[in-house]
Amino acid sequence: MDQFLHGRTALVTGSTSGIGLAIACALGAAGARVAINGLGSEEQIAAAIAQVEAAGAQQARHFGADLREPEQIAQMMAQIDAWSPLDVLVNNAGIQHAAPLAQQPLQKWNDIIAINLSSAFHTMHAALPGMAARGFGRVVNIASVHGLVASKDKAPYVASKHGIIGLSKVAALEYAAQGNRTSGGVTVNCVCPGWVETPLIEPQIQARIGDGSREDGVAALLAEKQPSLRMSLPEDIAALVVWLCRREAHNVTGASLPVDGGWTAQ
Ligand code: NAD
């Protein structure tokens, strides 16, 4: 693979699992030094580091901040900056809780807004000035189709994902003129996946199995919203994130790119 990120440093939040782990591996394969973040057992974290290094990362290290805690995020960002100034920031960590609005526990609202939205404000607040000073930076926020359209039973999630799209547009405008075509500039974009095969959506698959198999649950979920009737793989999302990090993507900023099998075209 073309190691165009050799000498660059990337942070991927929530990269101990799912889409984040695939993004960390893909950025590693492109030669980046990768800061991994996310919850998990010691074994899970060690396995994530090993996977990212095996993919080709110049170096991989885990930073254990709980993204519900702004203090811990500030500490993590300072530690990463001391390790190696950040060129690529992927705000990927996210949680879901599906229930009607009136049955959403307050704690779930607070946690979803903190992890899915506020943590991205805190990391961008810390990282963008350095990117601007160096004339190169990439922020990719993993939003969702639920940043563009709503579904019932997902009030905090849909609010957080609409919020991160707005936040990203503001940052894109504020940093659009930094750097130049040669340095690559500073861009801020959102990727908006439909259904992707990860542990996050497993409860929603299980809820649709009824008397059938897991495959029936997946088919039912896809039939509701995703016209391609195919799930994305985490690697599919990661490939787009890597492309957004290329120099030639310098004029793609403030965009919200759906990877949703036609979901939001309806
Ligand atoms: P996942 O559950 O596999 O991974 C979530 C990651 O976030 C894990 O590494 C977890 O440790 C981390 N995390 C959770 N709480 C945290 C906290 N308090 N502090 C630090 N890290 C924390 O989920 P996924 O499906 O890979 O989701 C990744 C992103 O993609 C999320 O933002 C999600 O909303 C988005 N997304 C997923 C889908 C899908 O179908 N899977 C669709 C659209 C958008």
XYZ file of C-alpha atoms and ligand atoms in Angstrom, residues 13-21 37-40 44 64-68 91-96 115-116 142-146 157 161 191-201 231 234, ligand 1:
91
model
C -11.283 7.518 19.132
C -13.163 4.324 19.913
C -10.659 2.196 18.010
C -10.666 -0.902 20.215
C -13.601 -2.297 18.197
C -15.652 -2.103 15.002
C -15.299 0.768 12.545
C -12.670 2.582 14.653
C -10.360 -0.444 14.721
C -8.404 5.090 22.157
C -11.338 3.156 23.520
C -12.608 0.945 26.280
C -11.912 -2.771 26.603
C -8.717 -6.457 23.768
C -7.282 5.208 27.743
C -9.385 8.378 28.161
C -13.054 7.829 28.985
C -14.649 10.238 26.520
C -17.455 11.119 28.940
C -13.768 11.139 16.030
C -15.355 7.725 15.787
C -16.360 6.615 19.301
C -20.078 6.279 19.679
C -22.802 4.493 21.585
C -26.477 3.834 20.924
C -19.411 10.496 23.750
C -20.971 10.998 20.295
C -17.923 9.429 11.936
C -21.505 10.635 12.030
C -24.249 8.426 10.577
C -27.224 8.505 8.238
C -28.851 9.568 11.489
C -28.360 9.351 18.977
C -25.297 12.891 14.994
C -18.738 10.191 7.002
C -22.341 9.025 7.357
C -22.644 5.234 7.340
C -25.874 3.294 7.084
C -25.773 -0.208 8.569
C -22.253 -1.530 9.207
C -21.450 -4.991 10.620
C -20.200 -4.187 14.154
C -21.143 -4.969 17.770
C -22.980 -1.592 18.009
C -25.986 -2.782 16.001
C -24.365 -4.160 5.152
C -15.890 -1.555 8.699
P -18.511 -0.365 18.376
O -19.442 -0.552 19.524
O -17.960 -1.565 17.662
O -17.277 0.553 18.827
C -17.450 1.700 19.617
C -16.097 2.156 20.134
O -16.315 3.296 20.989
C -15.392 1.100 20.992
O -14.000 1.127 20.754
C -15.680 1.574 22.413
O -14.690 1.163 23.361
C -15.640 3.088 22.214
N -16.278 3.776 23.336
C -17.542 3.629 23.812
N -17.711 4.388 24.909
C -16.534 5.029 25.136
C -16.063 5.946 26.130
N -16.856 6.348 27.136
N -14.805 6.383 26.050
C -13.968 5.959 25.051
N -14.361 5.106 24.092
C -15.629 4.640 24.134
O -19.326 0.581 17.366
P -19.158 0.931 15.806
O -20.343 0.399 15.114
O -17.804 0.599 15.317
O -19.356 2.503 15.871
C -18.347 3.440 15.576
C -18.992 4.753 15.131
O -19.718 4.540 13.921
C -20.000 5.327 16.135
O -19.865 6.717 16.217
C -21.343 4.947 15.529
O -22.357 5.824 15.918
C -21.010 5.075 14.056
N -21.939 4.363 13.175
C -22.064 3.004 13.240
C -22.975 2.368 12.392
C -23.166 0.872 12.385
O -24.080 0.404 11.683
N -22.370 0.097 13.087
C -23.746 3.124 11.499
C -23.575 4.507 11.474
C -22.671 5.114 12.311
